[in-house]
Each structure stands twice: as C-alpha cells, then as structure tokens.
XYZ file of C-alpha atoms in Angstrom:
652
model
C -72.382 -126.114 -131.620
C -72.890 -128.716 -129.072
C -73.633 -128.852 -125.246
C -72.209 -126.301 -123.016
C -71.511 -123.842 -125.906
C -69.098 -126.126 -127.735
C -68.079 -127.365 -130.942
C -69.190 -131.057 -131.822
C -66.904 -132.749 -133.880
C -67.810 -136.182 -135.086
C -65.073 -138.949 -135.930
C -65.925 -141.625 -138.491
C -64.454 -144.693 -139.490
C -66.108 -144.241 -143.237
C -69.246 -145.915 -142.491
C -70.377 -144.977 -138.883
C -69.610 -142.385 -136.448
C -67.215 -143.817 -133.834
C -66.538 -140.985 -131.497
C -67.382 -137.345 -130.939
C -65.045 -134.702 -129.992
C -66.079 -131.274 -128.182
C -64.158 -127.912 -128.501
C -65.524 -125.209 -125.913
C -65.008 -121.325 -126.779
C -62.260 -121.014 -124.030
C -60.300 -124.182 -125.762
C -61.110 -126.935 -123.342
C -61.564 -130.342 -124.924
C -63.215 -133.452 -124.102
C -65.008 -136.535 -126.052
C -67.627 -138.851 -125.327
C -67.350 -141.830 -123.415
C -66.377 -144.688 -125.528
C -65.527 -142.514 -128.475
C -62.808 -143.999 -130.706
C -60.284 -141.235 -132.209
C -57.981 -143.463 -134.404
C -59.196 -141.681 -137.591
C -58.388 -138.121 -139.180
C -60.914 -135.599 -139.122
C -62.195 -134.595 -142.477
C -61.036 -137.660 -144.347
C -64.395 -138.834 -145.348
C -64.767 -135.818 -147.644
C -61.825 -135.900 -149.539
C -62.030 -137.805 -153.117
C -59.169 -135.894 -155.096
C -55.878 -137.735 -154.125
C -53.324 -135.559 -156.016
C -52.301 -134.289 -152.567
C -53.057 -134.152 -148.707
C -52.302 -131.888 -145.855
C -52.082 -133.077 -142.415
C -52.631 -130.006 -139.682
C -52.579 -130.545 -136.080
C -55.974 -129.603 -135.008
C -59.562 -128.778 -135.793
C -59.005 -125.071 -135.863
C -55.966 -125.363 -137.888
C -58.231 -127.667 -140.307
C -61.088 -125.021 -140.432
C -58.747 -122.409 -141.585
C -57.124 -124.340 -144.324
C -60.501 -125.183 -145.601
C -61.509 -121.529 -145.377
C -58.491 -120.686 -147.381
C -59.778 -123.219 -150.544
C -57.057 -125.943 -149.392
C -59.885 -128.791 -149.413
C -57.508 -131.720 -149.496
C -56.464 -131.273 -145.437
C -57.352 -133.419 -142.533
C -56.245 -132.883 -138.870
C -55.022 -135.068 -136.342
C -57.918 -135.820 -133.587
C -56.241 -135.367 -130.532
C -53.450 -132.885 -131.242
C -49.460 -133.527 -131.611
C -49.330 -135.922 -128.663
C -51.584 -138.926 -130.671
C -50.721 -140.261 -133.984
C -52.315 -143.330 -133.766
C -54.766 -142.465 -136.613
C -51.685 -142.338 -139.081
C -51.038 -146.196 -138.200
C -55.174 -146.846 -138.382
C -55.350 -145.420 -141.992
C -52.103 -146.043 -143.412
C -53.446 -147.934 -146.505
C -55.623 -144.943 -147.155
C -52.706 -142.472 -146.950
C -51.022 -144.709 -149.430
C -53.268 -143.479 -152.318
C -51.954 -139.755 -152.348
C -49.347 -138.492 -154.818
C -47.758 -136.526 -152.033
C -48.496 -135.537 -148.243
C -47.651 -131.999 -146.968
C -47.053 -132.036 -143.216
C -48.267 -128.858 -141.482
C -48.115 -129.428 -137.879
C -47.606 -126.374 -135.490
C -44.273 -124.893 -135.591
C -43.494 -125.532 -131.982
C -41.682 -128.068 -130.112
C -44.570 -130.804 -129.899
C -45.722 -130.193 -133.618
C -42.247 -130.610 -134.749
C -41.832 -134.033 -132.775
C -45.439 -134.783 -134.127
C -44.194 -134.351 -137.635
C -41.058 -136.274 -136.733
C -43.136 -139.315 -135.907
C -45.894 -139.161 -138.846
C -42.636 -139.136 -141.372
C -41.286 -142.034 -139.555
C -44.841 -143.787 -139.813
C -45.337 -143.059 -143.366
C -41.424 -143.487 -144.566
C -42.144 -146.581 -146.114
C -44.919 -145.615 -148.516
C -42.513 -144.318 -151.099
C -44.904 -141.120 -151.465
C -43.053 -137.811 -151.605
C -43.589 -135.988 -148.014
C -43.182 -132.376 -147.461
C -42.965 -129.547 -145.016
C -43.877 -126.251 -144.524
C -42.659 -123.497 -142.527
C -45.131 -120.565 -140.964
C -42.548 -117.765 -140.917
C -42.854 -116.500 -137.276
C -46.281 -117.845 -136.949
C -47.203 -120.763 -134.958
C -49.893 -122.362 -136.808
C -51.941 -122.138 -139.922
C -54.756 -120.282 -137.782
C -52.251 -117.406 -137.054
C -51.285 -117.444 -140.459
C -55.093 -116.858 -141.488
C -55.727 -113.985 -139.211
C -52.803 -112.282 -139.660
C -51.917 -112.802 -143.346
C -54.774 -113.923 -144.999
C -56.278 -116.922 -147.195
C -53.264 -116.490 -149.783
C -50.871 -116.739 -147.626
C -52.438 -120.011 -146.352
C -52.762 -121.318 -149.519
C -49.166 -120.317 -150.673
C -47.567 -121.894 -147.531
C -49.449 -124.954 -147.501
C -49.274 -125.605 -151.262
C -46.490 -123.753 -152.932
C -43.802 -123.306 -150.133
C -43.224 -126.658 -149.189
C -39.854 -128.506 -148.767
C -39.409 -132.114 -149.488
C -38.621 -134.397 -146.389
C -35.777 -137.116 -146.705
C -37.005 -139.819 -144.918
C -33.878 -142.488 -145.840
C -35.781 -145.555 -146.050
C -35.067 -147.847 -148.897
C -38.063 -149.764 -150.149
C -36.070 -152.180 -152.357
C -33.171 -154.461 -150.991
C -31.189 -157.041 -152.270
C -31.604 -160.415 -150.780
C -30.444 -163.680 -152.179
C -29.917 -162.977 -155.554
C -32.851 -160.716 -155.920
C -35.163 -157.824 -154.510
C -37.468 -157.923 -151.517
C -39.736 -154.862 -151.436
C -40.647 -153.360 -147.933
C -44.121 -151.916 -147.873
C -46.233 -151.373 -145.261
C -45.977 -154.258 -142.734
C -45.274 -157.083 -145.328
C -42.321 -157.835 -146.874
C -42.683 -159.310 -150.774
C -40.215 -160.765 -153.089
C -40.032 -158.810 -156.181
C -37.465 -160.640 -158.413
C -34.948 -163.363 -158.374
C -32.867 -161.099 -160.817
C -30.520 -158.115 -159.934
C -29.973 -155.487 -162.042
C -26.550 -153.087 -162.715
C -27.680 -149.826 -164.179
C -24.781 -148.658 -166.731
C -26.660 -145.417 -167.437
C -29.961 -143.978 -167.689
C -31.624 -140.629 -169.228
C -35.015 -139.030 -168.993
C -36.772 -141.957 -171.234
C -34.305 -144.648 -171.252
C -32.594 -147.187 -168.747
C -29.266 -149.013 -169.967
C -27.827 -151.972 -168.119
C -27.627 -155.688 -167.345
C -29.457 -157.947 -165.475
C -27.880 -160.976 -163.636
C -30.042 -164.199 -162.708
C -27.992 -167.144 -161.500
C -24.714 -165.759 -162.714
C -26.473 -165.185 -166.553
C -26.060 -161.738 -167.596
C -28.574 -159.922 -169.929
C -27.716 -156.817 -171.445
C -30.558 -154.349 -172.036
C -31.415 -150.642 -173.616
C -35.207 -150.082 -173.099
C -37.723 -147.323 -172.824
C -38.643 -146.338 -169.171
C -42.424 -146.247 -170.286
C -41.890 -150.061 -171.859
C -40.588 -151.217 -168.394
C -43.719 -150.165 -166.470
C -45.444 -153.386 -167.327
C -44.800 -157.186 -166.014
C -44.477 -157.808 -169.605
C -41.998 -154.944 -170.248
C -39.738 -156.462 -167.338
C -39.970 -159.740 -168.743
C -38.697 -158.987 -171.865
C -35.589 -156.833 -170.583
C -34.591 -158.014 -167.357
C -36.799 -161.326 -166.047
C -39.555 -162.094 -164.128
C -41.323 -159.773 -162.064
C -42.954 -161.206 -158.831
C -44.631 -158.428 -157.285
C -47.909 -156.318 -157.965
C -47.713 -154.228 -161.185
C -48.367 -151.148 -159.223
C -44.513 -151.676 -157.654
C -43.186 -151.252 -160.868
C -42.778 -147.438 -161.092
C -41.421 -147.618 -157.604
C -39.049 -150.096 -158.450
C -37.812 -148.069 -161.392
C -37.728 -144.698 -159.718
C -35.544 -146.852 -156.875
C -33.013 -147.973 -159.354
C -32.785 -144.659 -160.796
C -32.381 -142.946 -157.150
C -29.477 -145.800 -156.477
C -27.541 -144.687 -159.569
C -27.781 -141.040 -159.877
C -24.450 -140.477 -160.766
C -24.946 -142.671 -163.961
C -27.538 -139.971 -165.401
C -26.336 -138.856 -169.003
C -28.069 -136.837 -171.598
C -30.543 -137.968 -174.163
C -30.180 -136.644 -177.702
C -32.703 -137.034 -180.655
C -30.084 -137.802 -183.162
C -26.253 -138.314 -183.876
C -24.015 -136.302 -185.572
C -22.606 -132.645 -184.711
C -24.507 -130.965 -182.011
C -23.272 -127.777 -180.109
C -19.719 -128.243 -181.839
C -19.276 -131.606 -180.481
C -19.918 -134.954 -182.564
C -21.765 -137.827 -181.077
C -21.898 -141.440 -181.969
C -22.778 -144.804 -180.097
C -19.338 -144.455 -178.388
C -20.447 -140.772 -176.698
C -21.642 -140.474 -172.793
C -25.337 -140.047 -173.954
C -28.569 -142.049 -174.878
C -30.095 -141.874 -178.384
C -32.823 -144.085 -179.733
C -31.893 -143.823 -183.378
C -30.281 -147.090 -184.550
C -31.443 -147.581 -188.346
C -28.395 -146.396 -190.050
C -25.084 -148.123 -189.692
C -22.710 -145.304 -188.743
C -19.401 -146.288 -188.248
C -17.785 -145.206 -185.031
C -14.685 -142.941 -184.956
C -12.832 -145.043 -182.456
C -13.033 -147.666 -185.248
C -11.304 -145.785 -187.700
C -7.495 -145.442 -187.808
C -5.674 -142.253 -188.399
C -4.574 -140.941 -191.967
C -1.181 -141.695 -192.730
C 0.871 -139.885 -194.977
C 1.010 -142.565 -197.361
C -2.794 -142.568 -197.444
C -2.703 -138.778 -197.865
C -0.229 -139.234 -200.911
C -2.382 -141.700 -202.481
C -5.697 -139.661 -202.063
C -3.820 -136.452 -203.381
C -3.040 -138.408 -206.877
C -6.191 -140.580 -207.118
C -9.397 -139.345 -205.345
C -10.378 -136.908 -207.792
C -10.401 -139.558 -210.350
C -13.026 -141.887 -208.487
C -14.876 -140.807 -211.756
C -12.842 -140.045 -215.026
C -14.695 -136.799 -215.032
C -13.017 -134.912 -212.207
C -16.039 -132.591 -211.533
C -18.217 -135.586 -211.079
C -16.039 -136.780 -208.611
C -15.770 -133.607 -206.899
C -19.845 -133.123 -206.683
C -20.255 -135.728 -204.303
C -16.885 -135.457 -202.630
C -17.636 -131.899 -201.943
C -21.195 -132.559 -201.120
C -20.329 -135.255 -198.298
C -17.727 -132.726 -196.765
C -19.664 -129.419 -196.870
C -22.233 -131.257 -194.505
C -19.737 -130.901 -191.730
C -19.786 -126.748 -191.733
C -23.963 -126.486 -192.723
C -26.405 -127.776 -190.376
C -30.126 -127.493 -190.941
C -31.172 -126.843 -194.796
C -29.017 -128.926 -197.432
C -29.451 -130.492 -200.743
C -30.248 -133.654 -201.714
C -27.556 -135.487 -203.908
C -28.983 -137.122 -207.137
C -27.074 -140.013 -208.816
C -29.142 -140.817 -211.692
C -28.313 -142.874 -214.930
C -28.435 -146.008 -216.858
C -27.516 -149.522 -215.368
C -23.667 -150.814 -214.989
C -22.228 -146.760 -214.884
C -21.261 -147.370 -211.196
C -23.988 -145.494 -209.471
C -24.238 -147.675 -206.366
C -20.433 -147.733 -205.753
C -20.637 -143.851 -206.453
C -23.268 -143.434 -203.439
C -21.098 -146.087 -201.238
C -18.163 -144.009 -201.552
C -19.935 -140.766 -200.941
C -21.549 -141.995 -197.869
C -18.539 -143.442 -196.398
C -16.773 -140.177 -196.061
C -19.418 -139.425 -193.877
C -19.050 -142.665 -191.953
C -21.935 -144.618 -193.658
C -21.994 -147.367 -196.251
C -23.946 -149.886 -198.560
C -25.864 -151.056 -195.580
C -27.379 -147.562 -195.651
C -28.794 -147.691 -199.514
C -32.461 -148.860 -199.273
C -34.689 -149.686 -202.574
C -37.636 -147.315 -202.952
C -39.916 -150.231 -203.559
C -39.392 -151.794 -200.143
C -39.929 -148.211 -198.000
C -42.727 -147.112 -196.077
C -43.250 -143.500 -195.357
C -42.886 -144.334 -191.708
C -39.610 -146.003 -192.730
C -38.253 -143.292 -194.791
C -39.067 -140.671 -191.882
C -37.265 -142.952 -189.429
C -34.108 -143.195 -191.702
C -34.087 -139.510 -192.357
C -33.873 -138.531 -188.516
C -30.920 -140.738 -187.398
C -27.878 -138.637 -187.899
C -27.245 -134.850 -189.026
C -24.035 -136.162 -190.578
C -24.108 -139.794 -192.166
C -26.575 -139.800 -195.130
C -28.773 -142.737 -196.597
C -29.718 -143.290 -200.008
C -32.855 -144.159 -201.690
C -32.138 -146.463 -204.579
C -33.767 -148.192 -207.650
C -35.802 -144.630 -208.065
C -37.409 -146.044 -211.719
C -40.706 -145.422 -212.848
C -41.993 -148.279 -214.071
C -45.929 -148.608 -213.348
C -48.750 -146.535 -211.522
C -47.622 -148.081 -208.451
C -44.358 -146.251 -208.742
C -45.446 -143.312 -209.949
C -47.753 -142.654 -207.071
C -45.237 -143.309 -204.881
C -43.256 -140.614 -206.616
C -45.431 -138.084 -204.929
C -44.455 -139.055 -201.541
C -40.764 -139.159 -202.418
C -41.319 -135.503 -203.648
C -42.815 -134.588 -200.558
C -40.214 -136.416 -198.730
C -37.391 -134.608 -200.496
C -38.868 -131.189 -199.801
C -39.218 -131.966 -195.824
C -35.744 -133.377 -195.635
C -34.107 -130.726 -197.659
C -35.648 -128.229 -195.384
C -35.044 -130.437 -192.038
C -38.343 -130.164 -191.040
C -39.840 -131.985 -187.780
C -43.013 -134.189 -188.734
C -44.966 -135.619 -185.998
C -46.668 -139.211 -186.960
C -49.462 -140.700 -184.831
C -53.258 -140.427 -184.199
C -55.391 -139.191 -181.334
C -55.620 -142.784 -179.839
C -51.551 -143.184 -179.970
C -48.676 -141.090 -178.881
C -47.113 -139.166 -181.590
C -43.588 -140.174 -182.864
C -41.704 -136.892 -183.614
C -39.028 -136.846 -186.533
C -36.489 -134.460 -186.996
C -35.549 -134.898 -190.669
C -31.820 -133.872 -190.430
C -30.092 -136.892 -192.155
C -28.416 -136.071 -195.514
C -30.115 -137.633 -198.638
C -29.054 -139.219 -201.785
C -31.388 -140.535 -204.393
C -30.287 -143.164 -206.925
C -31.723 -144.547 -209.787
C -32.345 -144.955 -213.922
C -34.963 -142.220 -213.301
C -33.695 -138.499 -213.345
C -36.268 -136.618 -211.335
C -37.994 -133.362 -213.062
C -40.486 -131.779 -210.602
C -40.382 -128.329 -210.734
C -40.343 -127.973 -207.246
C -37.373 -130.316 -205.944
C -35.113 -129.083 -209.203
C -33.425 -126.375 -206.903
C -33.661 -128.477 -203.779
C -30.712 -131.304 -205.494
C -27.276 -131.254 -206.624
C -27.555 -133.755 -209.603
C -24.706 -135.353 -211.006
C -24.452 -137.033 -214.713
C -22.696 -140.343 -214.247
C -22.070 -142.308 -217.758
C -20.209 -145.103 -218.849
C -17.738 -142.934 -220.440
C -16.822 -141.152 -217.071
C -16.400 -144.531 -215.037
C -13.329 -144.307 -213.125
C -10.163 -146.308 -213.027
C -10.668 -149.929 -211.855
C -7.308 -149.817 -209.641
C -8.513 -146.668 -207.717
C -12.017 -148.569 -207.291
C -10.449 -151.287 -205.618
C -8.425 -149.176 -203.342
C -11.408 -147.362 -202.210
C -13.697 -150.351 -202.268
C -11.429 -152.387 -200.292
C -9.671 -150.365 -197.506
C -11.173 -147.696 -195.171
C -9.331 -145.115 -196.612
C -12.591 -142.972 -197.204
C -13.328 -142.910 -193.676
C -10.063 -141.806 -192.572
C -10.434 -138.654 -194.896
C -13.753 -138.294 -193.643
C -12.520 -138.511 -189.725
C -9.519 -135.696 -190.523
C -12.044 -133.626 -191.984
C -14.642 -133.929 -189.068
C -11.800 -133.227 -186.610
C -10.415 -129.944 -188.822
C -14.313 -128.899 -188.483
C -14.620 -129.317 -184.307
C -11.021 -128.014 -184.097
C -11.115 -124.792 -186.374
C -14.885 -124.192 -186.376
C -17.198 -123.691 -189.814
C -15.702 -122.798 -192.810
C -17.306 -119.357 -194.325
C -17.198 -119.222 -198.146
C -18.363 -116.170 -200.722
C -20.213 -117.118 -203.272
C -20.134 -114.137 -205.257
C -17.745 -116.095 -207.271
C -20.649 -117.989 -208.694
C -22.115 -114.691 -210.661
C -23.792 -116.715 -213.082
C -26.206 -118.548 -210.592
C -29.554 -116.500 -210.198
C -31.581 -118.835 -208.219
C -31.101 -118.118 -204.292
C -31.794 -121.609 -203.332
C -29.593 -122.793 -205.903
C -26.760 -120.546 -204.912
C -27.176 -121.791 -201.309
C -26.875 -125.289 -202.474
C -23.612 -124.698 -204.200
C -22.407 -122.569 -201.606
C -22.459 -125.868 -199.365
C -20.287 -127.455 -202.234
C -18.076 -124.710 -201.839
C -17.597 -125.286 -197.786
C -16.782 -128.839 -199.021
C -14.286 -127.606 -201.409
C -12.586 -125.541 -198.682
C -12.513 -128.538 -196.234
C -11.066 -130.713 -198.529
C -8.282 -128.463 -199.385
C -7.788 -128.218 -195.953
C -6.730 -131.911 -195.730
C -5.351 -132.531 -199.068
C -3.497 -130.369 -201.584
C -5.507 -129.850 -204.598
C -3.984 -128.124 -207.738
C -5.418 -124.718 -208.612
C -6.549 -125.385 -212.003
C -8.715 -128.410 -210.557
C -10.462 -125.783 -208.154
C -10.637 -123.219 -211.020
C -12.331 -125.676 -213.280
C -14.713 -127.047 -210.992
C -16.055 -123.655 -209.591
C -16.459 -122.595 -213.451
C -18.353 -125.925 -214.030
C -20.672 -125.225 -211.055
C -20.992 -121.556 -212.314
C -21.997 -122.478 -215.902
C -24.189 -125.946 -214.975
C -25.946 -124.943 -212.462
C -26.739 -121.234 -213.532
C -30.200 -122.271 -215.534
C -33.305 -121.625 -213.377
C -35.834 -124.572 -214.158
C -39.070 -122.617 -214.180
C -42.792 -123.870 -214.586
C -42.359 -123.010 -218.295
C -39.219 -125.276 -218.788
C -41.439 -127.717 -217.465
C -44.497 -127.277 -219.404
C -42.129 -127.125 -222.609
C -41.110 -130.883 -221.460
C -44.442 -131.693 -221.251
C -45.258 -130.244 -224.544
C -42.527 -132.535 -226.412
C -44.868 -135.921 -225.065
C -47.624 -134.508 -226.948
C -45.877 -133.835 -229.760
C -44.010 -137.052 -229.852
C -47.127 -139.064 -229.588
C -48.329 -139.008 -232.785
C -51.727 -137.656 -232.194
C -53.760 -137.552 -235.507
C -55.984 -134.464 -235.157
C -52.993 -132.698 -232.787
C -53.622 -129.549 -235.055
C -56.942 -128.994 -234.063
C -56.047 -128.126 -230.637
C -52.384 -127.270 -230.812
C -49.962 -125.764 -233.477
C -45.864 -124.862 -232.753
C -44.387 -123.599 -235.771
C -41.603 -120.922 -236.658
C -44.500 -118.603 -237.045
C -47.055 -119.486 -234.690
C -47.508 -121.253 -231.413
C -51.057 -121.423 -229.641
C -53.229 -123.840 -228.149
C -57.078 -124.461 -227.022
C -55.684 -124.923 -223.670
C -58.226 -127.550 -222.018
C -57.871 -129.814 -224.763
C -53.942 -129.710 -224.693
C -54.210 -129.902 -220.938
C -56.164 -132.939 -221.276
C -53.499 -134.604 -223.990
C -50.511 -133.810 -221.709
C -52.583 -135.557 -219.136
C -53.295 -138.512 -220.845
C -49.386 -138.758 -222.413
C -48.026 -138.374 -218.869
C -49.768 -141.299 -217.543
C -49.036 -143.292 -220.613
C -45.295 -142.873 -220.465
C -45.078 -142.912 -216.422
C -43.163 -139.389 -216.878
C -42.041 -137.844 -213.299
C -42.742 -134.454 -214.724
C -44.955 -132.357 -212.934
C -48.202 -131.593 -213.689
C -50.226 -128.627 -211.904
C -53.787 -128.374 -212.274
C -55.075 -126.765 -215.004
C -55.929 -123.336 -213.157
C -52.797 -122.956 -211.572
C -50.344 -123.977 -214.620
C -52.342 -121.063 -216.828
C -51.602 -118.662 -214.180
C -48.149 -119.373 -213.483
C -47.405 -119.811 -217.356
C -49.172 -116.134 -217.862
C -46.838 -114.755 -214.846
C -43.683 -116.368 -216.521
C -45.039 -114.785 -219.900
C -45.114 -117.758 -221.799
C -48.785 -117.487 -222.604
C -48.819 -113.832 -224.381
C -52.656 -113.824 -224.703
C -55.190 -115.621 -223.133
C -58.128 -113.922 -224.572
C -57.542 -114.589 -228.702
C -59.934 -116.492 -230.835
C -58.974 -118.368 -233.737
C -61.002 -120.255 -236.745
C -60.195 -124.078 -236.348
C -61.005 -126.777 -239.030
C -63.304 -129.267 -237.081
C -61.581 -132.644 -237.474
C -64.768 -134.406 -237.866
C -67.317 -131.992 -239.901
C -64.589 -130.230 -241.612
C -66.147 -127.027 -240.809
C -64.361 -123.899 -239.873
C -65.301 -123.067 -235.715
C -64.225 -120.232 -233.813
C -62.641 -121.091 -230.590
C -60.752 -119.222 -227.868
C -56.928 -119.839 -227.864
C -54.188 -119.166 -225.576
C -51.205 -117.725 -227.368
C -47.723 -118.847 -226.265
C -44.294 -117.747 -226.959
C -42.422 -119.140 -229.807
C -39.969 -121.666 -229.370
C -36.735 -121.188 -231.239
C-alpha cells in the first residue's frame, strides 16, 4: 500500500519505472506527476508467449493471477486509453493468440473494438470472452470462484474475425502489410487449384510464365521450398507461414480430401483423376478415364481366347482370378508367385495380370536394384494396382542375404501391415503395405513361413500360350477394359461372397483363405464373361487338389535332408542313416552338415535355429525318439563308440 491507504502500481518500460499509479480503497485513481502510462501492467513478468489475456483494470489483473491465469496484463488507465497497445505492438506480435477480456459494459466493448482494430494486421488469432451476466473478471471470481475465471478466460473464448487482409496483389506479385510498413513479398502470383491438410497444389505466374506445382506444405515453409515450387520469396522467412495460411484462407472452397493410397476406399475408387490428394506416385496406374469401354466384339474375343493365355487353362485362371479377386478383398491378400526357367513367358504373364488391375510392365522391378525403402514405398501406393519383384534368382551370398528381407516383406505385405521408418532425429515415414504383390523369377521360394501366403503358378515351355493371343493381349488395351468392367461391377453390386466349403480337401486355414480370394475372382470374371461350366468345375478341382498339401516344418526338413544326401559326404553314415529299416541322426552333426550344404548351394530353404527345429520336429512327430543311444563306428579310429541319437520317422 502506498500513501493515503492506497495501492501503488509501478509502470515499467522493461528497464526502468516510467510511472507510478495509485488506487485508493474507495476506488479513486491518480498517478505521480510526469508518469508515463503507455505500457501494459504486468507485461515485464511474462516469459511464455503461448497466449496473452488483456483485461481492463488492475483489480481484474489480480483476479486473473489469483485464478492461475499467469499470462495476463491490464490496460494502465482503464477502457478509455489504449495507447499502450500501439506502444507495445511489436511485443504483442510475439504471442500465438491474444484474448481480449475487457469489461462486459459499453466502455469495455468499445475498448475491445479499438484493440482489435490496432492488432488486426498482426495475423494473430484474437479472441473475446463472455462473463455471463457478470460485469468483469473480479465479479466472476467473487461470485463463482477461480475455476470459472480460468474457464471463461482460457476455455470459453470465441475467435474474432478482423476482416484484415495482410497480403494483397500489387503489380504482378504480393505485398505484405505488417504493422506500420508494407513489404514486397514476391514478383509472382499463385493460383491455388486445391489444397489438403498437408499439400498445396496450383501454379505460380511470373511475367506471364506459368509453373505448376504440387508440394507438401511443410516443404513450402522455407525460402528454398518456395523458390523450388513457386518463385523467389522476397520477404522475411518469418512471414512464410502467414503467407501459406492466407493462400489457404483465400481458397477455402478448394479444400479436398487427402488419402494415403489409391484404390478402393469406402466403396469408391480413387485414381489421379479423383478429387483427392495422394502423394503416392511410384507406381504407374492407368486412369479409368483413359480406358475405353469393353465392346461386344471385345467380350466375344475374350470369352473365346482369354483362358488360353497359357495353354493350361488352370494356369491362366490362377493369375486372372488372383487379379479380379482383389476388387472384392481388402486387407490380407495372397502374393502371386510366378517362377520358372527362362523363355517361358513369365514377364508377359506378370504384365498381363498387372494390366487387369491397371498396372503394367513399368511396375516390374528387379530385386537386385531394390532397397528396403523402395520396396515399402512401392508396396504402399494402391490397394488395387499390383507391382512385381522380378529376377528373384539366388546366385550368391549377397542375394541369399537379400532373401531374408524379401521373406519379411512378403509376410508384411500379405498381412497389410503398417510400418514406420525413420529414427529419433527424423520424422517417421508411415508405409501402409496394401499393394498386391507378384514375385517372379527363376528361383521358387521355399521358406516355410511364406508357403501358405502365396499362390504359386507352374509356368513351363509346354504350357506357353498361342502367339496370336499373346499379340492381341500385348498390343491392345483389352485387359484394362476387362478390369474396368469388373471394377464397375464391384462398385455397383458390392463385394462378392463365396463359400469355400467346396474346397474340402484344403486343410490349411490360411491357404483356404487365399483360395477363397481366387473363388471371388472366378465369380467376378463370370459376371462379365460367359464361362463354360466344365472350365469352372475343372479349375475348382485343380485348386482343391494342388493346394491341399500343407507345407510343414517336416516337409521343409526332408528337403534339407536331400541336400546332405546328394552332397556325397564320405563319412555321412557316421552321423546320418536313412534306409527302409532305420532312420536316425546325431542331430548336431547333421544340422551342421545341412547348414554347410545350404550355404554351398545357395538354397532358399528355411533353416531354423537348431533348438527350435528339433522342438518343431518333435511336435510334428517326425522325431519319434530324442533320447536313444547307438554304437557308431568312428570314421577316424574305426572304434565303435556310444552316441546319443535322434530317431526319425522312416521315409517311404
């Protein structure tokens, strides 16, 4: 308290006290002679610039501080004098938002309007608050308590529309009006065509020259980013966020949805013609608008010839049904494996199947050239259009090591996993692995963990298709036309439901799911083309027979045993014997021999760690005894010694 039982209030410019104000208990106000009251009260104590609350008087200031609203200042002379707002405009420009909480009477409302007018060009969000039949903050504190003060000031505010445009077109570019000065921003203009949460699309115009751009908004928040997409930015980098926000505000009606990948989403199909933003451009996807309608002549030709793309109709249908089934199955989807020797038409087969889903040869990539990042990027472009990993051929250590990454990719793509890539210093990139995948090459993949995640074709020189059919498929867009009709049918009539009970011989649940995807594709094909019932019956029988065998750890192990048996190891019988009457091994020595032969032959067969392999072989009852002993002649000394052996099931 000061003299005359009054409260003394210092006014500071941040360095020295430039004025002293007094308030008596009976609310009389006066100040020291020569005092300068051009600064907000309490401003010198604020260090956090997230928000600022401006109140009308010192009692309201104390009330707000008592309620925990620390970033509060007050006008030094009540509602009639807002000169302090002009004096401290640069300081006020530092805040993320400003809440004007003057009294809810005529003088307070007028003061708020004048403050808004002074601050309108800062491009800072301005807010007003209501006291709900109470005059000011002090009355709210007295009658309703601290929580209500906090709520009214920080949680129940309404943004004020200032109507001020900081950026204006002038002489073929933009000027920025900030504070008292006008700054030249650019010598180019921008026509916004569309924008989303993260992208801005349009064209910049400089001296009549147009320059199209599609850029991430985060990339535009720098001088370099603006230069690479629009042109030279002349103003301070600090004004760029305001410039981008202003462009979006001026074109609010051009906001469009942003999607993570192309394809079918919520029963709608999206490609580059759709009114959406998608950043996935790695795959070549033919737009529906570029595909002509399927004519009656086209349809008749397809009904007569499509199934003979390979001379073995079932091999043709495997790929065709795999493609069309994708229209009716979102999420988990089998990988199509196309393996075989050279000159059997693998690449053409992959191309034709891809084109049914609007892809093509451009989406076939060589395994040896792919990084993990590229694999993830290609796998997250479209949940309809596939891509293919080609030249899967094990020729050395490098490729063998790469196969482990490939197996991991196959499992992740099959399950449609979402993978994050990055580190603690860079923003994580999210990959939704939704794109259908085709694996093509000379090496047939034999890893146990992926066998029932794939549909494998059997292409040979003997089942190559007719050359005239090949030319028609190669040189026309008839496959794209068929795919378009099948897609339109899916969008119009909904998802096909099939009954996999007809595949009663298939016991593996995952493989049964995969084949059900093919049955959906077969039914989708029959909605478009007439298919002879004998073709359908034969194909279903083929699926039921050829995919009925479960590929187990035991099956894989038997193939590994063949590597050892065929290696011509001199002392093989000292640790492994397989005859019609007995089948046993010294397991650790056998495992070592298998590992050595696997590396020597570059085999893609999976070899689990020894402990896990032994455990699974016991569970599958291939190891019938793991504790027997046997006298075995030592290959070096010729003496018989007793060793512990694993007794295997006899292979017939």
